[in-house]
PDB file of C-alpha atoms in Angstrom:
ATOM      1  CA  MET A   1     130.597   5.788 -65.329  1.00  0.00           C
ATOM      2  CA  SER A   2     127.653   2.890 -66.125  1.00  0.00           C
ATOM      3  CA  GLU A   3     125.128   3.800 -68.821  1.00  0.00           C
ATOM      4  CA  PHE A   4     121.365   2.695 -68.399  1.00  0.00           C
ATOM      5  CA  ASN A   5     121.126  -0.129 -70.627  1.00  0.00           C
ATOM      6  CA  GLY A   6     117.212   0.107 -70.502  1.00  0.00           C
ATOM      7  CA  GLU A   7     117.042  -3.308 -68.418  1.00  0.00           C
ATOM      8  CA  ILE A   8     113.898  -3.774 -65.712  1.00  0.00           C
ATOM      9  CA  LYS A   9     115.179  -3.563 -62.567  1.00  0.00           C
ATOM     10  CA  LYS A  10     111.506  -2.812 -60.304  1.00  0.00           C
ATOM     11  CA  MET A  11     108.150  -3.619 -61.503  1.00  0.00           C
ATOM     12  CA  MET A  12     104.951  -1.530 -59.742  1.00  0.00           C
ATOM     13  CA  ILE A  13     102.017  -3.685 -59.835  1.00  0.00           C
ATOM     14  CA  ILE A  14      98.976  -1.884 -59.176  1.00  0.00           C
ATOM     15  CA  LEU A  15      95.507  -4.143 -58.549  1.00  0.00           C
ATOM     16  CA  SER A  16      92.267  -2.527 -58.781  1.00  0.00           C
ATOM     17  CA  LYS A  17      90.382  -5.684 -59.080  1.00  0.00           C
ATOM     18  CA  ALA A  18      89.072  -8.699 -57.378  1.00  0.00           C
ATOM     19  CA  THR A  19      88.460 -11.301 -59.755  1.00  0.00           C
ATOM     20  CA  LEU A  20      90.317 -14.061 -59.589  1.00  0.00           C
ATOM     21  CA  GLU A  21      92.175 -14.131 -62.884  1.00  0.00           C
ATOM     22  CA  ASN A  22      93.167 -10.532 -62.738  1.00  0.00           C
ATOM     23  CA  VAL A  23      94.572 -11.216 -58.728  1.00  0.00           C
ATOM     24  CA  TYR A  24      96.200 -14.197 -60.728  1.00  0.00           C
ATOM     25  CA  ALA A  25      97.787 -12.507 -63.225  1.00  0.00           C
ATOM     26  CA  ALA A  26      99.120  -9.600 -60.756  1.00  0.00           C
ATOM     27  CA  PHE A  27     100.839 -12.349 -58.698  1.00  0.00           C
ATOM     28  CA  VAL A  28     102.213 -14.659 -61.566  1.00  0.00           C
ATOM     29  CA  LEU A  29     103.535 -11.059 -62.807  1.00  0.00           C
ATOM     30  CA  ALA A  30     105.420  -9.628 -59.516  1.00  0.00           C
ATOM     31  CA  ASN A  31     106.448 -13.305 -58.610  1.00  0.00           C
ATOM     32  CA  GLY A  32     107.681 -13.855 -62.095  1.00  0.00           C
ATOM     33  CA  ALA A  33     109.841 -10.671 -61.627  1.00  0.00           C
ATOM     34  CA  ARG A  34     111.414 -11.809 -58.426  1.00  0.00           C
ATOM     35  CA  MET A  35     112.391 -15.182 -59.974  1.00  0.00           C
ATOM     36  CA  GLU A  36     114.485 -13.079 -62.650  1.00  0.00           C
ATOM     37  CA  GLY A  37     116.066 -11.038 -60.077  1.00  0.00           C
ATOM     38  CA  ILE A  38     113.957  -7.858 -60.409  1.00  0.00           C
ATOM     39  CA  GLU A  39     112.498  -6.267 -57.775  1.00  0.00           C
ATOM     40  CA  ALA A  40     108.825  -6.348 -56.920  1.00  0.00           C
ATOM     41  CA  GLU A  41     106.398  -4.052 -55.524  1.00  0.00           C
ATOM     42  CA  MET A  42     102.604  -4.178 -55.567  1.00  0.00           C
ATOM     43  CA  PHE A  43      99.723  -1.463 -54.851  1.00  0.00           C
ATOM     44  CA  PHE A  44      96.434  -2.615 -53.609  1.00  0.00           C
ATOM     45  CA  THR A  45      93.656  -0.484 -54.533  1.00  0.00           C
ATOM     46  CA  PHE A  46      89.578  -0.310 -54.871  1.00  0.00           C
ATOM     47  CA  PHE A  47      88.561  -4.032 -55.049  1.00  0.00           C
ATOM     48  CA  GLY A  48      92.361  -5.199 -55.390  1.00  0.00           C
ATOM     49  CA  LEU A  49      92.306  -4.619 -51.634  1.00  0.00           C
ATOM     50  CA  GLU A  50      90.076  -7.789 -51.171  1.00  0.00           C
ATOM     51  CA  ALA A  51      92.990  -9.636 -52.827  1.00  0.00           C
ATOM     52  CA  ILE A  52      94.762  -8.793 -49.247  1.00  0.00           C
ATOM     53  CA  HIS A  53      91.556  -8.995 -47.031  1.00  0.00           C
ATOM     54  CA  LYS A  54      91.832 -11.727 -44.455  1.00  0.00           C
ATOM     55  CA  ASN A  55      88.359 -12.535 -44.378  1.00  0.00           C
ATOM     56  CA  LYS A  56      87.972 -12.137 -48.450  1.00  0.00           C
ATOM     57  CA  LEU A  57      90.854 -13.170 -50.133  1.00  0.00           C
ATOM     58  CA  GLU A  58      89.764 -16.809 -49.836  1.00  0.00           C
ATOM     59  CA  HIS A  59      86.514 -16.192 -51.282  1.00  0.00           C
ATOM     60  CA  LEU A  60      87.551 -14.577 -54.453  1.00  0.00           C
ATOM     61  CA  HIS A  61      85.992 -15.400 -57.796  1.00  0.00           C
ATOM     62  CA  VAL A  62      86.184 -15.455 -61.258  1.00  0.00           C
ATOM     63  CA  ALA A  63      84.024 -13.130 -63.346  1.00  0.00           C
ATOM     64  CA  THR A  64      81.228 -14.767 -65.678  1.00  0.00           C
ATOM     65  CA  VAL A  65      79.471 -11.516 -66.342  1.00  0.00           C
ATOM     66  CA  GLY A  66      81.249  -9.382 -69.274  1.00  0.00           C
ATOM     67  CA  ASN A  67      83.857 -11.935 -69.748  1.00  0.00           C
ATOM     68  CA  PRO A  68      83.707 -12.581 -72.986  1.00  0.00           C
ATOM     69  CA  ALA A  69      86.357 -15.036 -72.834  1.00  0.00           C
ATOM     70  CA  MET A  70      84.095 -17.244 -70.331  1.00  0.00           C
ATOM     71  CA  HIS A  71      82.238 -17.804 -74.081  1.00  0.00           C
ATOM     72  CA  MET A  72      79.185 -18.242 -71.948  1.00  0.00           C
ATOM     73  CA  PRO A  73      75.665 -16.022 -72.769  1.00  0.00           C
ATOM     74  CA  THR A  74      75.938 -13.128 -70.045  1.00  0.00           C
ATOM     75  CA  MET A  75      72.447 -14.077 -69.142  1.00  0.00           C
ATOM     76  CA  LEU A  76      73.619 -17.290 -68.175  1.00  0.00           C
ATOM     77  CA  GLY A  77      76.449 -15.858 -66.230  1.00  0.00           C
ATOM     78  CA  GLY A  78      74.189 -14.118 -64.100  1.00  0.00           C
ATOM     79  CA  LEU A  79      72.749 -16.910 -62.378  1.00  0.00           C
ATOM     80  CA  PRO A  80      72.865 -18.071 -58.899  1.00  0.00           C
ATOM     81  CA  GLY A  81      75.784 -20.281 -58.561  1.00  0.00           C
ATOM     82  CA  MET A  82      77.397 -19.722 -61.689  1.00  0.00           C
ATOM     83  CA  GLU A  83      80.482 -17.930 -60.317  1.00  0.00           C
ATOM     84  CA  ALA A  84      80.786 -20.356 -58.058  1.00  0.00           C
ATOM     85  CA  LEU A  85      80.819 -23.616 -60.530  1.00  0.00           C
ATOM     86  CA  ALA A  86      83.309 -21.725 -62.793  1.00  0.00           C
ATOM     87  CA  THR A  87      85.713 -20.316 -59.575  1.00  0.00           C
ATOM     88  CA  SER A  88      85.891 -24.366 -58.636  1.00  0.00           C
ATOM     89  CA  MET A  89      86.725 -25.309 -61.836  1.00  0.00           C
ATOM     90  CA  MET A  90      89.239 -22.509 -62.523  1.00  0.00           C
ATOM     91  CA  LYS A  91      90.986 -23.786 -59.176  1.00  0.00           C
ATOM     92  CA  LYS A  92      90.681 -27.271 -59.944  1.00  0.00           C
ATOM     93  CA  GLU A  93      92.968 -26.709 -63.260  1.00  0.00           C
ATOM     94  CA  MET A  94      95.256 -24.202 -61.162  1.00  0.00           C
ATOM     95  CA  GLU A  95      95.883 -26.965 -58.882  1.00  0.00           C
ATOM     96  CA  LYS A  96      97.072 -29.003 -61.635  1.00  0.00           C
ATOM     97  CA  ILE A  97      99.479 -26.460 -62.872  1.00  0.00           C
ATOM     98  CA  ASP A  98     101.090 -26.428 -59.435  1.00  0.00           C
ATOM     99  CA  MET A  99      99.259 -22.961 -58.743  1.00  0.00           C
ATOM    100  CA  PRO A 100      99.123 -22.045 -55.357  1.00  0.00           C
ATOM    101  CA  ASP A 101      95.598 -20.544 -53.722  1.00  0.00           C
ATOM    102  CA  VAL A 102      95.586 -16.826 -52.708  1.00  0.00           C
ATOM    103  CA  HIS A 103      96.919 -17.230 -49.293  1.00  0.00           C
ATOM    104  CA  GLU A 104      99.702 -19.272 -50.237  1.00  0.00           C
ATOM    105  CA  PHE A 105     100.504 -16.804 -52.966  1.00  0.00           C
ATOM    106  CA  LEU A 106     100.876 -14.098 -50.796  1.00  0.00           C
ATOM    107  CA  GLU A 107     102.854 -16.088 -48.736  1.00  0.00           C
ATOM    108  CA  ILE A 108     105.301 -16.843 -51.394  1.00  0.00           C
ATOM    109  CA  LEU A 109     105.320 -13.149 -52.768  1.00  0.00           C
ATOM    110  CA  THR A 110     106.442 -11.851 -48.922  1.00  0.00           C
ATOM    111  CA  ALA A 111     108.741 -14.740 -48.587  1.00  0.00           C
ATOM    112  CA  SER A 112     110.389 -13.536 -51.840  1.00  0.00           C
ATOM    113  CA  GLY A 113     110.625  -9.891 -51.089  1.00  0.00           C
ATOM    114  CA  VAL A 114     108.032  -8.395 -52.858  1.00  0.00           C
ATOM    115  CA  LYS A 115     106.485  -5.255 -50.602  1.00  0.00           C
ATOM    116  CA  LEU A 116     102.661  -5.281 -50.481  1.00  0.00           C
ATOM    117  CA  TRP A 117     101.233  -1.586 -50.206  1.00  0.00           C
ATOM    118  CA  ALA A 118      97.454  -0.885 -49.474  1.00  0.00           C
ATOM    119  CA  CYS A 119      95.853   2.019 -50.714  1.00  0.00           C
ATOM    120  CA  LYS A 120      94.870   4.520 -47.820  1.00  0.00           C
ATOM    121  CA  LEU A 121      92.273   6.033 -50.155  1.00  0.00           C
ATOM    122  CA  ALA A 122      90.500   2.451 -50.595  1.00  0.00           C
ATOM    123  CA  MET A 123      90.837   1.544 -47.281  1.00  0.00           C
ATOM    124  CA  GLU A 124      88.940   4.550 -46.085  1.00  0.00           C
ATOM    125  CA  MET A 125      86.225   4.030 -48.820  1.00  0.00           C
ATOM    126  CA  PHE A 126      85.845   0.069 -47.432  1.00  0.00           C
ATOM    127  CA  HIS A 127      86.048   1.127 -43.504  1.00  0.00           C
ATOM    128  CA  TYR A 128      88.999  -1.631 -43.577  1.00  0.00           C
ATOM    129  CA  LYS A 129      91.619  -1.032 -41.174  1.00  0.00           C
ATOM    130  CA  LYS A 130      95.592  -2.431 -41.251  1.00  0.00           C
ATOM    131  CA  GLU A 131      94.103  -5.659 -38.723  1.00  0.00           C
ATOM    132  CA  ASP A 132      91.647  -6.508 -41.396  1.00  0.00           C
ATOM    133  CA  LEU A 133      94.520  -6.989 -43.782  1.00  0.00           C
ATOM    134  CA  TYR A 134      96.984  -9.984 -44.331  1.00  0.00           C
ATOM    135  CA  GLU A 135      99.533  -9.784 -42.204  1.00  0.00           C
ATOM    136  CA  GLY A 136     102.855  -9.644 -44.573  1.00  0.00           C
ATOM    137  CA  VAL A 137     101.071  -6.116 -45.816  1.00  0.00           C
ATOM    138  CA  ASN A 138     103.764  -3.551 -45.613  1.00  0.00           C
ATOM    139  CA  GLY A 139     101.790  -0.598 -44.715  1.00  0.00           C
ATOM    140  CA  VAL A 140      98.866   1.731 -46.097  1.00  0.00           C
ATOM    141  CA  ILE A 141     100.397   4.137 -48.283  1.00  0.00           C
ATOM    142  CA  THR A 142      98.980   6.840 -50.558  1.00  0.00           C
ATOM    143  CA  VAL A 143      99.705   7.382 -54.474  1.00  0.00           C
ATOM    144  CA  GLY A 144     102.349   9.321 -53.949  1.00  0.00           C
ATOM    145  CA  ASP A 145     104.259   7.416 -51.459  1.00  0.00           C
ATOM    146  CA  PHE A 146     103.746   4.451 -54.067  1.00  0.00           C
ATOM    147  CA  TYR A 147     105.169   6.826 -56.811  1.00  0.00           C
ATOM    148  CA  LYS A 148     107.912   7.474 -54.732  1.00  0.00           C
ATOM    149  CA  GLN A 149     109.032   3.572 -53.931  1.00  0.00           C
ATOM    150  CA  GLY A 150     108.801   3.427 -57.545  1.00  0.00           C
ATOM    151  CA  SER A 151     111.063   6.110 -58.348  1.00  0.00           C
ATOM    152  CA  GLY A 152     114.672   5.122 -60.301  1.00  0.00           C
ATOM    153  CA  LEU A 153     116.299   3.790 -63.005  1.00  0.00           C
ATOM    154  CA  GLY A 154     114.188   0.796 -64.566  1.00  0.00           C
ATOM    155  CA  ALA A 155     111.201   1.199 -62.991  1.00  0.00           C
ATOM    156  CA  HIS A 156     108.023   0.037 -64.831  1.00  0.00           C
ATOM    157  CA  MET A 157     104.351   0.780 -63.611  1.00  0.00           C
ATOM    158  CA  LEU A 158     101.625  -1.708 -64.592  1.00  0.00           C
ATOM    159  CA  PHE A 159      97.859  -1.100 -63.644  1.00  0.00           C
ATOM    160  CA  ILE A 160      95.473  -4.184 -64.029  1.00  0.00           C
TER     161      ILE A 160
ATOM    162  CA  MET B   1     128.640 -23.885 -77.985  1.00  0.00           C
ATOM    163  CA  GLU B   2     132.020 -24.888 -75.764  1.00  0.00           C
ATOM    164  CA  LYS B   3     133.143 -22.696 -72.683  1.00  0.00           C
ATOM    165  CA  MET B   4     136.424 -23.275 -70.275  1.00  0.00           C
ATOM    166  CA  ILE B   5     134.724 -23.682 -66.864  1.00  0.00           C
ATOM    167  CA  ALA B   6     137.367 -24.711 -64.317  1.00  0.00           C
ATOM    168  CA  GLY B   7     139.967 -25.695 -66.428  1.00  0.00           C
ATOM    169  CA  LYS B   8     137.969 -28.441 -68.275  1.00  0.00           C
ATOM    170  CA  THR B   9     135.823 -27.960 -71.787  1.00  0.00           C
ATOM    171  CA  ILE B  10     132.109 -27.866 -71.353  1.00  0.00           C
ATOM    172  CA  THR B  11     129.257 -27.595 -73.282  1.00  0.00           C
ATOM    173  CA  VAL B  12     126.880 -25.038 -72.591  1.00  0.00           C
ATOM    174  CA  ASN B  13     123.642 -23.390 -74.318  1.00  0.00           C
ATOM    175  CA  GLU B  14     123.460 -19.419 -75.415  1.00  0.00           C
ATOM    176  CA  GLU B  15     122.784 -19.036 -71.643  1.00  0.00           C
ATOM    177  CA  GLY B  16     125.680 -20.567 -70.171  1.00  0.00           C
ATOM    178  CA  TYR B  17     123.429 -23.608 -68.705  1.00  0.00           C
ATOM    179  CA  LEU B  18     125.253 -27.215 -69.074  1.00  0.00           C
ATOM    180  CA  THR B  19     123.781 -29.403 -71.736  1.00  0.00           C
ATOM    181  CA  ASN B  20     125.640 -32.695 -70.691  1.00  0.00           C
ATOM    182  CA  PHE B  21     125.230 -33.257 -66.894  1.00  0.00           C
ATOM    183  CA  ALA B  22     127.820 -35.780 -67.066  1.00  0.00           C
ATOM    184  CA  GLN B  23     130.627 -32.732 -67.444  1.00  0.00           C
ATOM    185  CA  TRP B  24     129.734 -31.381 -64.127  1.00  0.00           C
ATOM    186  CA  ASP B  25     131.527 -32.006 -61.103  1.00  0.00           C
ATOM    187  CA  LYS B  26     131.647 -29.963 -57.809  1.00  0.00           C
ATOM    188  CA  GLU B  27     134.538 -27.933 -59.520  1.00  0.00           C
ATOM    189  CA  VAL B  28     132.502 -26.749 -62.334  1.00  0.00           C
ATOM    190  CA  GLY B  29     129.667 -25.902 -59.893  1.00  0.00           C
ATOM    191  CA  GLU B  30     132.042 -23.683 -58.167  1.00  0.00           C
ATOM    192  CA  ALA B  31     133.275 -21.924 -60.948  1.00  0.00           C
ATOM    193  CA  LEU B  32     129.773 -21.286 -62.348  1.00  0.00           C
ATOM    194  CA  ALA B  33     128.745 -20.001 -58.566  1.00  0.00           C
ATOM    195  CA  THR B  34     131.838 -17.154 -58.819  1.00  0.00           C
ATOM    196  CA  GLU B  35     130.874 -15.921 -61.806  1.00  0.00           C
ATOM    197  CA  ALA B  36     127.415 -15.578 -60.206  1.00  0.00           C
ATOM    198  CA  ASN B  37     129.008 -13.703 -57.342  1.00  0.00           C
ATOM    199  CA  ILE B  38     128.176 -16.266 -54.911  1.00  0.00           C
ATOM    200  CA  ALA B  39     130.695 -18.178 -52.375  1.00  0.00           C
ATOM    201  CA  LEU B  40     129.212 -21.364 -51.721  1.00  0.00           C
ATOM    202  CA  SER B  41     128.587 -22.651 -48.488  1.00  0.00           C
ATOM    203  CA  PRO B  42     127.873 -26.140 -47.323  1.00  0.00           C
ATOM    204  CA  ARG B  43     124.230 -25.057 -47.021  1.00  0.00           C
ATOM    205  CA  HIS B  44     124.459 -23.635 -51.074  1.00  0.00           C
ATOM    206  CA  TRP B  45     125.529 -27.747 -51.577  1.00  0.00           C
ATOM    207  CA  GLU B  46     122.708 -29.156 -49.831  1.00  0.00           C
ATOM    208  CA  VAL B  47     120.288 -27.002 -51.799  1.00  0.00           C
ATOM    209  CA  ILE B  48     122.000 -27.813 -55.305  1.00  0.00           C
ATOM    210  CA  THR B  49     122.363 -31.623 -54.511  1.00  0.00           C
ATOM    211  CA  TYR B  50     118.561 -31.370 -53.695  1.00  0.00           C
ATOM    212  CA  LEU B  51     117.806 -29.673 -57.104  1.00  0.00           C
ATOM    213  CA  GLN B  52     119.970 -32.417 -59.031  1.00  0.00           C
ATOM    214  CA  ASN B  53     118.271 -34.809 -57.061  1.00  0.00           C
ATOM    215  CA  GLU B  54     114.888 -33.178 -58.420  1.00  0.00           C
ATOM    216  CA  HIS B  55     115.920 -33.126 -61.797  1.00  0.00           C
ATOM    217  CA  LYS B  56     116.995 -36.643 -61.775  1.00  0.00           C
ATOM    218  CA  ASN B  57     113.668 -37.986 -60.904  1.00  0.00           C
ATOM    219  CA  ASP B  58     112.273 -35.501 -63.425  1.00  0.00           C
ATOM    220  CA  VAL B  59     110.210 -33.347 -61.184  1.00  0.00           C
ATOM    221  CA  ALA B  60     109.366 -30.019 -62.737  1.00  0.00           C
ATOM    222  CA  LEU B  61     111.299 -27.522 -60.781  1.00  0.00           C
ATOM    223  CA  SER B  62     109.344 -24.493 -59.112  1.00  0.00           C
ATOM    224  CA  ILE B  63     109.368 -21.876 -56.402  1.00  0.00           C
ATOM    225  CA  ARG B  64     106.476 -23.190 -54.772  1.00  0.00           C
ATOM    226  CA  ARG B  65     108.028 -26.623 -55.060  1.00  0.00           C
ATOM    227  CA  ILE B  66     110.949 -25.294 -53.189  1.00  0.00           C
ATOM    228  CA  GLY B  67     108.689 -23.585 -50.255  1.00  0.00           C
ATOM    229  CA  LYS B  68     107.740 -27.338 -49.730  1.00  0.00           C
ATOM    230  CA  SER B  69     110.766 -28.908 -50.019  1.00  0.00           C
ATOM    231  CA  GLY B  70     111.230 -29.249 -46.353  1.00  0.00           C
ATOM    232  CA  LEU B  71     114.918 -28.889 -47.121  1.00  0.00           C
ATOM    233  CA  VAL B  72     114.637 -24.769 -47.565  1.00  0.00           C
ATOM    234  CA  ASP B  73     111.854 -21.984 -47.482  1.00  0.00           C
ATOM    235  CA  ILE B  74     111.761 -19.741 -50.181  1.00  0.00           C
ATOM    236  CA  LYS B  75     112.951 -16.799 -47.988  1.00  0.00           C
ATOM    237  CA  GLU B  76     115.692 -18.659 -47.059  1.00  0.00           C
ATOM    238  CA  PHE B  77     116.418 -19.633 -50.863  1.00  0.00           C
ATOM    239  CA  TYR B  78     116.586 -15.933 -51.506  1.00  0.00           C
ATOM    240  CA  VAL B  79     118.991 -15.175 -49.171  1.00  0.00           C
ATOM    241  CA  LEU B  80     121.566 -18.089 -50.848  1.00  0.00           C
ATOM    242  CA  PHE B  81     121.042 -17.329 -54.446  1.00  0.00           C
ATOM    243  CA  PRO B  82     119.623 -13.366 -54.108  1.00  0.00           C
ATOM    244  CA  ASN B  83     119.334 -12.710 -57.673  1.00  0.00           C
ATOM    245  CA  ALA B  84     116.832 -14.899 -59.547  1.00  0.00           C
ATOM    246  CA  PRO B  85     117.559 -18.032 -56.829  1.00  0.00           C
ATOM    247  CA  LEU B  86     115.968 -20.825 -59.525  1.00  0.00           C
ATOM    248  CA  LYS B  87     118.347 -19.791 -62.036  1.00  0.00           C
ATOM    249  CA  THR B  88     120.917 -19.018 -60.328  1.00  0.00           C
ATOM    250  CA  ALA B  89     120.858 -22.346 -58.573  1.00  0.00           C
ATOM    251  CA  THR B  90     120.114 -24.532 -61.420  1.00  0.00           C
ATOM    252  CA  LYS B  91     122.987 -23.121 -63.423  1.00  0.00           C
ATOM    253  CA  ILE B  92     125.879 -23.765 -60.521  1.00  0.00           C
ATOM    254  CA  ALA B  93     123.615 -27.216 -60.486  1.00  0.00           C
ATOM    255  CA  GLY B  94     124.478 -27.945 -63.999  1.00  0.00           C
ATOM    256  CA  ILE B  95     120.683 -28.776 -64.725  1.00  0.00           C
ATOM    257  CA  PRO B  96     118.475 -26.975 -67.197  1.00  0.00           C
ATOM    258  CA  LYS B  97     116.719 -23.499 -66.812  1.00  0.00           C
ATOM    259  CA  PRO B  98     113.474 -24.400 -65.496  1.00  0.00           C
ATOM    260  CA  ALA B  99     110.540 -23.560 -67.428  1.00  0.00           C
ATOM    261  CA  SER B 100     108.286 -22.289 -64.880  1.00  0.00           C
ATOM    262  CA  CYS B 101     106.387 -18.895 -64.411  1.00  0.00           C
ATOM    263  CA  ILE B 102     105.199 -19.814 -60.585  1.00  0.00           C
TER     264      ILE B 102
END
């Protein structure tokens, strides 16, 4: 009989936001898990669904308002075009450090064996259909299904 | 620290990566693969040789770069080296563990 030593076996990552910095954080964590030999599954709920929505995933933005780390007055961040400007600046920096865009990142994740799940309730709320989603999405499931996926020793849940 | 690999005394770091590539040869690679429970096929060797060449050319290795290698796609890379592929493959290849997060 072997005793569980506390190692991380599986990361269950819930993404509830569509701002680029949150989407990337979730993707890097999922990919990083696979690179370490840790299983990873992602649950996209509420605005997080935009990261796997075919028509939206290429157009995600950085948040310029309500984001103190932007070091920009909130009123300035709210000006038209500000989000687009900040986003294009961030994308340029990310390309420099070999960071893939959202679509390519999704391809890396699915090729690496990360399971992608869409939240059924949020899908209904936004009137999205399975066909609207990136083709690598494994399915549309309930919270209960996701918890079942995450059962077992060494599984950890992360909410972003 | 020093470790006996394939009957030779090899210098490795605390994670078992070779610190001197000059000490690597195919037998050492085979022995390291056996430790990782991998039976090396000709396909594995192609990937290992590719990784060694990239390292020689000072290319920072990442999963994304593997996918763009034209040699192996990410899916096959995970099939060849199922558990932590980049870490395992570089260890067998006798080159340092990549510091990349992607």
